[in-house]
Short mmCIF file of C-alpha atoms in Angstrom, two decimals:
data_model
loop_
_atom_site.label_atom_id
_atom_site.label_comp_id
_atom_site.label_asym_id
_atom_site.label_seq_id
_atom_site.Cartn_x
_atom_site.Cartn_y
_atom_site.Cartn_z
CA MET A 1 -25.80 -174.63 117.22
CA SER A 2 -26.83 -175.71 120.60
CA ALA A 3 -28.41 -178.75 118.60
CA ILE A 4 -25.31 -179.59 116.63
CA LYS A 5 -23.40 -179.38 120.04
CA SER A 6 -25.84 -181.80 121.80
CA ILE A 7 -25.17 -184.24 118.76
CA ILE A 8 -21.67 -184.20 119.38
CA ASN A 9 -21.96 -184.89 123.30
CA ARG A 10 -23.98 -187.83 122.78
CA SER A 11 -22.05 -189.32 119.84
CA ARG A 12 -19.22 -189.13 122.17
CA SER A 13 -20.59 -190.59 125.11
CA HIS A 14 -17.91 -193.09 125.62
CA ARG A 15 -15.07 -191.01 124.53
CA VAL A 16 -13.11 -187.70 125.87
CA VAL A 17 -12.21 -185.79 123.21
CA GLN A 18 -10.83 -183.05 125.09
CA TYR A 19 -6.89 -183.40 125.12
CA SER A 20 -6.30 -181.14 128.13
CA SER A 21 -4.32 -183.46 129.85
CA ALA A 22 -4.88 -186.87 127.90
CA PRO A 23 -5.47 -186.80 123.83
CA ASP A 24 -7.21 -189.17 122.43
CA LEU A 25 -4.39 -189.99 119.82
CA SER A 26 -6.64 -192.39 117.79
CA LEU A 27 -8.34 -189.57 116.48
CA PHE A 28 -5.57 -187.94 114.78
CA GLY A 29 -3.46 -190.58 113.20
CA VAL A 30 -1.83 -192.33 115.98
CA GLY A 31 -2.91 -196.01 115.44
CA CYS A 32 -6.15 -195.23 113.56
CA GLY A 33 -8.46 -198.31 113.75
CA ALA A 34 -12.00 -198.81 112.04
CA GLU A 35 -14.78 -197.35 114.05
CA THR A 36 -18.12 -198.51 114.62
CA THR A 37 -20.29 -196.19 112.09
CA SER A 38 -22.13 -193.45 113.59
CA CYS A 39 -25.65 -192.95 112.98
CA TRP A 40 -24.88 -188.95 112.26
CA ALA A 41 -22.65 -190.29 109.36
CA ASN A 42 -25.52 -190.57 107.17
CA LEU A 43 -26.31 -186.63 107.31
CA PRO A 44 -26.37 -185.19 103.52
CA GLN A 45 -22.64 -184.21 103.00
CA GLU A 46 -23.54 -180.75 101.77
CA LEU A 47 -25.61 -180.46 105.06
CA LEU A 48 -22.74 -181.57 107.43
CA ARG A 49 -20.08 -179.34 105.91
CA GLU A 50 -21.94 -176.13 106.18
CA VAL A 51 -22.40 -177.36 109.87
CA LEU A 52 -18.98 -177.97 110.68
CA ILE A 53 -18.07 -174.51 108.68
CA ARG A 54 -20.30 -172.71 111.10
CA ILE A 55 -18.82 -174.44 114.08
CA GLU A 56 -15.22 -174.22 113.19
CA GLU A 57 -15.68 -170.33 112.49
CA SER A 58 -17.60 -169.45 115.71
CA GLU A 59 -15.41 -171.70 118.16
CA SER A 60 -12.19 -169.55 117.23
CA SER A 61 -10.44 -169.83 120.50
CA TRP A 62 -9.96 -172.11 123.24
CA PRO A 63 -12.03 -173.20 125.58
CA PRO A 64 -14.69 -173.27 123.31
CA ARG A 65 -12.54 -174.80 120.37
CA LYS A 66 -12.51 -178.14 121.96
CA ASN A 67 -16.04 -178.23 120.29
CA VAL A 68 -14.15 -178.47 116.89
CA VAL A 69 -12.04 -181.45 118.05
CA ALA A 70 -15.09 -183.14 119.26
CA CYS A 71 -16.43 -183.13 115.79
CA ALA A 72 -13.53 -185.26 114.65
CA GLY A 73 -14.57 -187.66 116.98
CA VAL A 74 -17.96 -188.30 116.10
CA CYS A 75 -17.13 -190.46 113.11
CA ARG A 76 -14.82 -190.90 110.05
CA SER A 77 -17.04 -188.80 107.64
CA TRP A 78 -17.05 -185.96 110.45
CA ARG A 79 -13.41 -186.18 111.00
CA ARG A 80 -12.68 -186.11 107.37
CA ILE A 81 -14.29 -183.02 106.75
CA THR A 82 -13.28 -181.55 109.83
CA LYS A 83 -9.72 -181.99 108.95
CA GLU A 84 -10.23 -180.47 105.54
CA LEU A 85 -11.74 -177.24 107.07
CA VAL A 86 -9.27 -176.87 109.91
CA LYS A 87 -6.20 -175.09 108.51
CA VAL A 88 -2.81 -175.30 109.69
CA PRO A 89 -1.21 -172.84 112.26
CA GLU A 90 0.79 -171.15 109.63
CA LEU A 91 -2.33 -169.99 107.77
CA SER A 92 -4.99 -169.71 110.58
CA GLY A 93 -2.81 -168.94 113.54
CA LYS A 94 -4.92 -171.29 115.93
CA LEU A 95 -3.67 -174.78 117.65
CA THR A 96 -6.73 -177.19 117.15
CA PHE A 97 -5.46 -180.62 117.28
CA PRO A 98 -2.54 -182.32 119.01
CA ILE A 99 -0.30 -182.60 115.39
CA SER A 100 -0.76 -178.34 115.51
CA VAL A 101 2.39 -178.67 117.66
CA LYS A 102 4.61 -180.49 115.13
CA GLN A 103 3.68 -177.39 112.50
CA PRO A 104 5.01 -174.11 111.92
CA GLY A 105 3.56 -171.46 113.73
CA PRO A 106 1.82 -168.23 112.31
CA ARG A 107 3.50 -166.34 109.60
CA ASP A 108 2.38 -162.83 110.68
CA PHE A 109 2.51 -163.06 114.59
CA LEU A 110 4.15 -164.40 117.47
CA LEU A 111 1.82 -166.91 119.21
CA GLN A 112 1.98 -166.46 122.69
CA CYS A 113 2.67 -169.56 125.17
CA PHE A 114 3.77 -169.84 128.47
CA ILE A 115 5.96 -172.50 130.37
CA LYS A 116 5.35 -173.62 134.14
CA ARG A 117 8.59 -175.57 135.77
CA CYS A 118 8.29 -178.09 138.61
CA ARG A 119 11.61 -178.14 140.34
CA SER A 120 10.59 -180.91 142.54
CA ALA A 121 9.47 -183.14 139.66
CA GLN A 122 11.92 -181.94 137.18
CA THR A 123 9.07 -181.18 134.55
CA TYR A 124 7.71 -178.46 132.48
CA ARG A 125 4.67 -177.99 130.74
CA LEU A 126 3.87 -176.12 128.18
CA TYR A 127 0.47 -173.75 127.68
CA LEU A 128 -1.45 -171.90 124.87
CA GLY A 129 -2.20 -168.60 126.54
CA LEU A 130 -5.54 -167.85 126.32
CA ASN A 131 -5.24 -163.92 126.66
CA ASN A 132 -2.42 -161.41 126.61
CA ALA A 133 -2.32 -161.18 130.52
CA LEU A 134 0.78 -162.96 132.09
CA THR A 135 -1.29 -165.35 133.97
CA GLU A 136 -1.31 -169.30 134.73
CA ASP A 137 -4.44 -169.44 132.23
CA GLY A 138 -3.96 -171.59 129.09
CA LYS A 139 -4.37 -174.59 127.09
CA PHE A 140 -2.11 -177.46 127.82
CA LEU A 141 0.19 -178.38 124.68
CA LEU A 142 3.12 -180.72 125.70
CA ALA A 143 4.99 -181.54 128.89
CA ALA A 144 8.76 -182.63 129.21
CA ARG A 145 10.82 -184.59 132.23
CA LYS A 146 14.27 -183.95 132.75
CA PHE A 147 16.40 -187.26 133.12
CA ARG A 148 20.12 -186.93 134.12
CA ARG A 149 22.44 -189.23 132.85
CA PRO A 150 26.22 -189.99 133.40
CA THR A 151 27.16 -188.10 130.36
CA CYS A 152 24.38 -186.21 129.33
CA THR A 153 20.91 -184.75 130.28
CA ASP A 154 17.87 -185.58 128.37
CA TYR A 155 14.41 -184.12 128.41
CA ILE A 156 11.79 -186.45 126.92
CA ILE A 157 8.67 -184.16 125.48
CA SER A 158 5.05 -185.86 125.42
CA LEU A 159 1.91 -185.03 124.74
CA VAL A 160 0.37 -186.31 127.80
CA THR A 161 1.86 -185.51 131.68
CA ASP A 162 1.35 -188.93 133.22
CA ASP A 163 3.46 -190.95 130.74
CA MET A 164 6.67 -188.95 129.79
CA SER A 165 8.56 -191.95 128.59
CA LYS A 166 10.25 -192.64 124.86
CA GLY A 167 7.73 -196.08 124.65
CA SER A 168 4.82 -194.12 125.36
CA GLY A 169 2.19 -193.72 122.48
CA ALA A 170 2.17 -189.70 123.30
CA TYR A 171 6.17 -189.39 122.93
CA VAL A 172 6.70 -186.32 120.59
CA GLY A 173 10.59 -186.28 120.54
CA LYS A 174 13.38 -185.69 122.96
CA LEU A 175 16.22 -182.79 123.59
CA ARG A 176 19.87 -184.35 124.67
CA SER A 177 22.57 -182.25 126.11
CA ASN A 178 26.50 -182.80 126.11
CA PHE A 179 28.44 -183.46 129.19
CA LEU A 180 28.87 -179.79 129.95
CA ARG A 181 25.46 -178.94 128.74
CA THR A 182 26.59 -176.25 126.50
CA LYS A 183 25.44 -178.27 123.11
CA PHE A 184 22.15 -179.75 122.46
CA THR A 185 20.45 -181.83 119.84
CA VAL A 186 16.80 -181.94 119.61
CA PHE A 187 15.23 -185.30 118.29
CA ASP A 188 11.71 -185.55 116.62
CA GLY A 189 10.16 -188.94 117.30
CA GLN A 190 8.70 -189.34 113.78
CA PRO A 191 10.50 -188.48 110.15
CA PRO A 192 10.26 -184.49 110.01
CA HIS A 193 10.09 -184.69 106.02
CA ALA A 194 10.59 -187.41 103.37
CA GLY A 195 13.77 -188.79 103.29
CA ALA A 196 15.00 -188.22 106.85
CA LYS A 197 17.32 -190.41 108.42
CA MET A 198 16.83 -191.91 112.04
CA THR A 199 20.09 -191.55 114.10
CA LYS A 200 20.91 -195.17 115.31
CA SER A 201 21.30 -195.60 119.10
CA ARG A 202 20.80 -198.30 121.73
CA SER A 203 17.66 -196.53 123.04
CA SER A 204 16.12 -196.60 119.48
CA ARG A 205 16.66 -200.08 119.34
CA LEU A 206 15.24 -200.98 122.70
CA VAL A 207 12.13 -199.08 122.07
CA ASN A 208 9.08 -200.29 124.12
CA LEU A 209 6.64 -202.22 122.38
CA LYS A 210 4.21 -199.66 123.85
CA GLN A 211 5.35 -197.24 120.90
CA VAL A 212 3.51 -194.43 118.65
CA SER A 213 3.01 -196.95 115.64
CA PRO A 214 4.01 -200.80 114.85
CA ARG A 215 5.33 -199.84 111.32
CA VAL A 216 7.26 -196.54 112.24
CA PRO A 217 8.99 -197.25 115.37
CA THR A 218 9.70 -194.33 117.85
CA GLY A 219 13.15 -193.04 116.67
CA ASN A 220 15.71 -190.42 117.01
CA TYR A 221 15.33 -187.98 113.68
CA PRO A 222 17.57 -185.03 114.49
CA VAL A 223 16.09 -181.73 113.76
CA ALA A 224 17.87 -179.19 115.65
CA SER A 225 21.27 -178.56 117.42
CA ILE A 226 22.14 -175.74 119.50
CA SER A 227 25.23 -174.33 120.80
CA TYR A 228 26.05 -172.10 123.88
CA GLU A 229 29.32 -170.01 123.27
CA LEU A 230 31.41 -168.12 125.76
CA ASN A 231 29.60 -165.22 126.50
CA VAL A 232 30.64 -161.75 125.10
CA LEU A 233 32.63 -160.46 128.38
CA GLY A 234 34.58 -164.39 128.89
CA SER A 235 33.19 -163.67 132.34
CA SER A 236 30.20 -164.74 134.53
CA ARG A 237 28.49 -161.38 134.08
CA GLY A 238 27.76 -161.26 130.15
CA PRO A 239 24.52 -162.80 128.42
CA ARG A 240 24.70 -166.11 126.83
CA ARG A 241 25.67 -166.31 123.02
CA MET A 242 22.98 -168.87 121.48
CA HIS A 243 23.41 -170.58 118.20
CA CYS A 244 20.63 -173.02 116.47
CA ILE A 245 20.73 -174.80 113.11
CA MET A 246 17.25 -175.96 112.69
CA ASP A 247 18.34 -179.15 110.26
CA ALA A 248 14.62 -179.77 109.51
CA ILE A 249 14.02 -176.10 108.07
CA PRO A 250 15.58 -175.01 104.73
CA ALA A 251 16.87 -171.39 104.89
CA ALA A 252 14.77 -170.79 101.73
CA ALA A 253 11.68 -170.93 104.24
CA ILE A 254 11.83 -167.64 105.17
CA GLU A 255 11.91 -165.99 102.17
CA PRO A 256 8.92 -164.66 100.27
CA GLY A 257 7.10 -167.83 98.96
CA GLY A 258 9.30 -170.30 101.06
CA ILE A 259 7.64 -173.47 102.47
CA ALA A 260 8.96 -175.07 105.60
CA PRO A 261 8.13 -179.19 105.98
CA THR A 262 4.76 -179.59 107.87
CA GLN A 263 3.69 -182.50 109.38
CA THR A 264 0.09 -183.63 108.66
CA GLU A 265 -0.45 -186.65 111.32
CA PHE A 266 1.40 -188.64 113.68
CA SER A 267 2.78 -191.55 111.84
CA HIS A 268 1.11 -194.32 111.13
CA HIS A 269 2.02 -195.40 107.79
CA SER A 270 5.54 -196.22 106.45
CA VAL A 271 8.03 -193.85 105.79
CA ASP A 272 7.27 -194.24 102.14
CA PHE A 273 3.66 -193.07 102.27
CA LEU A 274 5.06 -189.90 103.57
CA PRO A 275 4.31 -186.92 101.24
CA SER A 276 7.32 -185.67 99.14
CA LEU A 277 8.71 -182.39 100.04
CA PRO A 278 11.92 -180.53 98.30
CA PHE A 279 14.87 -180.63 100.55
CA PHE A 280 18.23 -180.61 100.80
CA ARG A 281 20.55 -183.47 101.64
CA SER A 282 23.30 -183.64 104.18
CA LYS A 283 27.25 -183.64 103.03
CA SER A 284 28.21 -185.03 106.65
CA ASN A 285 26.86 -186.58 109.68
CA ARG A 286 25.24 -183.67 111.59
CA VAL A 287 24.88 -185.76 114.78
CA GLU A 288 28.59 -186.95 114.98
CA SER A 289 29.93 -183.75 114.09
CA PHE A 290 27.85 -182.15 116.90
CA ARG A 291 28.88 -184.56 119.57
CA SER A 292 32.91 -183.82 118.56
CA GLY A 293 31.86 -180.13 119.45
CA SER A 294 32.26 -178.82 116.06
CA LEU A 295 29.42 -176.85 114.16
CA SER A 296 31.21 -176.00 111.17
CA SER A 297 30.14 -178.99 108.94
CA GLN A 298 26.61 -177.70 109.54
CA ARG A 299 23.80 -179.40 107.02
CA GLU A 300 24.14 -177.25 103.73
CA GLY A 301 21.05 -174.85 103.43
CA ALA A 302 19.79 -175.44 106.86
CA LEU A 303 18.28 -172.19 108.66
CA VAL A 304 20.38 -171.05 111.24
CA LEU A 305 19.21 -168.80 114.14
CA LYS A 306 21.12 -166.87 116.62
CA ASN A 307 20.18 -165.03 119.73
CA LYS A 308 19.57 -161.17 119.24
CA ALA A 309 22.56 -159.52 120.88
CA PRO A 310 21.02 -157.24 124.17
CA ARG A 311 22.17 -153.82 124.74
CA TRP A 312 23.99 -152.59 127.75
CA HIS A 313 21.59 -149.95 129.89
CA GLU A 314 23.70 -147.38 131.52
CA GLN A 315 20.92 -146.61 134.37
CA LEU A 316 19.72 -149.99 135.18
CA GLN A 317 23.07 -151.56 134.92
CA CYS A 318 22.05 -154.57 133.29
CA TRP A 319 21.81 -155.90 129.72
CA CYS A 320 18.51 -155.22 128.08
CA LEU A 321 16.24 -156.67 125.21
CA ASN A 322 12.67 -154.92 124.37
CA PHE A 323 10.04 -158.18 124.94
CA HIS A 324 7.23 -155.77 124.41
CA GLY A 325 5.67 -156.50 128.17
CA ARG A 326 6.05 -160.07 127.83
CA VAL A 327 8.96 -160.78 130.21
CA THR A 328 9.29 -158.92 133.44
CA VAL A 329 12.02 -160.55 135.46
CA ALA A 330 15.73 -160.23 134.75
CA SER A 331 17.52 -163.62 133.98
CA VAL A 332 20.21 -164.92 132.04
CA LYS A 333 18.02 -167.61 130.61
CA ASN A 334 15.75 -164.91 128.81
CA PHE A 335 16.74 -164.55 124.96
CA GLN A 336 15.08 -163.95 121.38
CA LEU A 337 16.08 -165.71 118.37
CA VAL A 338 16.45 -164.27 115.01
CA VAL A 339 17.60 -165.14 111.56
CA SER A 340 21.50 -165.37 111.41
CA PRO A 341 23.42 -163.56 108.54
CA GLU A 342 25.10 -166.82 107.64
CA ASN A 343 21.38 -167.69 105.70
CA GLY A 344 22.58 -164.95 103.24
CA PRO A 345 21.96 -161.47 102.45
CA ALA A 346 19.90 -159.48 105.22
CA GLY A 347 16.48 -158.82 104.27
CA PRO A 348 13.39 -157.44 106.20
CA GLU A 349 12.63 -161.14 106.93
CA HIS A 350 15.80 -161.42 109.00
CA GLU A 351 14.61 -158.63 111.40
CA ASN A 352 11.65 -160.68 112.71
CA ILE A 353 12.02 -162.63 115.94
CA ILE A 354 11.14 -166.18 115.35
CA LEU A 355 11.38 -166.97 118.89
CA GLN A 356 11.39 -165.28 122.57
CA PHE A 357 11.66 -166.66 125.88
CA GLY A 358 11.73 -164.96 129.18
CA LYS A 359 10.91 -165.27 132.90
CA VAL A 360 7.84 -163.70 134.32
CA GLY A 361 7.89 -165.50 137.85
CA LYS A 362 9.61 -168.12 140.09
CA ASP A 363 8.69 -170.82 137.69
CA LEU A 364 6.73 -169.18 135.25
CA PHE A 365 7.99 -168.34 131.77
CA THR A 366 6.50 -167.15 128.36
CA MET A 367 7.40 -168.63 125.29
CA ASP A 368 6.37 -166.57 121.84
CA TYR A 369 6.97 -168.16 118.25
CA ARG A 370 6.22 -167.99 114.93
CA TYR A 371 6.91 -169.54 111.62
CA PRO A 372 8.65 -171.41 110.36
CA ILE A 373 9.65 -173.28 114.00
CA SER A 374 6.85 -175.36 115.56
CA ALA A 375 5.45 -175.32 119.24
CA PHE A 376 7.63 -178.54 119.54
CA GLN A 377 10.80 -177.38 118.44
CA ALA A 378 10.44 -173.83 120.21
CA PHE A 379 9.69 -175.96 123.32
CA ALA A 380 12.90 -177.71 123.14
CA LEU A 381 14.91 -174.55 122.33
CA CYS A 382 13.79 -173.23 125.42
CA LEU A 383 14.25 -176.09 127.57
CA SER A 384 18.14 -175.88 126.58
CA SER A 385 17.93 -172.71 128.28
CA PHE A 386 17.20 -174.11 131.58
CA ASP A 387 20.35 -176.22 132.39
CA THR A 388 23.36 -174.17 133.95
CA LYS A 389 26.10 -173.83 131.54
CA ILE A 390 29.30 -173.87 133.12
CA ALA A 391 31.49 -172.98 130.58
CA CYS A 392 29.01 -169.96 129.61
CA GLU A 393 28.21 -168.24 132.55
#
């Protein structure tokens, strides 16, 4: 095994494959170009596959899992086999390549992450937790920066921390609020499924030439909408009420045998080449109805999530939720999302917590998510909780 790792290190002498802060996006489908043939590409396929299987199985967690990522950077044949061996988070429960943040989380458990906030820079960083302790030790996944506009607030989400602009090749998507910051829309930078329509806007027409793909421009594909309603007390002392319509996920995804759309790579082909996915069609313009403040015309068949109602604790004199030790500081921002009864008759799958978010320090928050939402979608939903909602609290 040590000999193989030596091979990997020598073959990438001019490339840093660790994407802790600056991923080499060319390795995973963003502007992939022809590479020079590596001397290791001529290894017998059976031997190479056996070697890569052993590496993938032995390096099951970060930071050692960086060696799996390194294997994909050796040459085309290594990349192809490595991508075949590495399962999506839904099946493996592991985040390996950058595209993993756009894929649904594990079905059987919550994937534990945390968010660090920097108030002065108005930035937020998402990390994968490396242990069960509530510490700041983690693997960097995504970053976001807050931009205040005259009529709204934007959170630009990126794969890197040093270039959070929509024209960047690391652009993933954005979160946009209304003026009161009570309604939000999550936009994906690439089509979340076959047939997805891009929202036309001035920003999507004036995208910087430095974009994710020369054939698929960075765009605004609405994938979720969030609404914060008046709290249960109608005053400043009650919990928030959160309502989320996951436009990119069919409600059937949570049923036994259900399937959620899964992106396999960052766009570098035309939309016509995207895999065909069974999906539903919209009967109305979701974004326009969102801007008008109405959620009644939601996309037919879309998954709907709502926050789990907290219980009033007489002794503590506060609203409480059971976060199983993952949240330690009381905050109006804390929430747990479950499937809404609007999706149909309640079953066991409706009791599962899909996303939970809570405070553990002054600028430290935990974020745990699971199938059918992705780390990107979960991060965007949590970012909406940071804004002060004048009408809701």
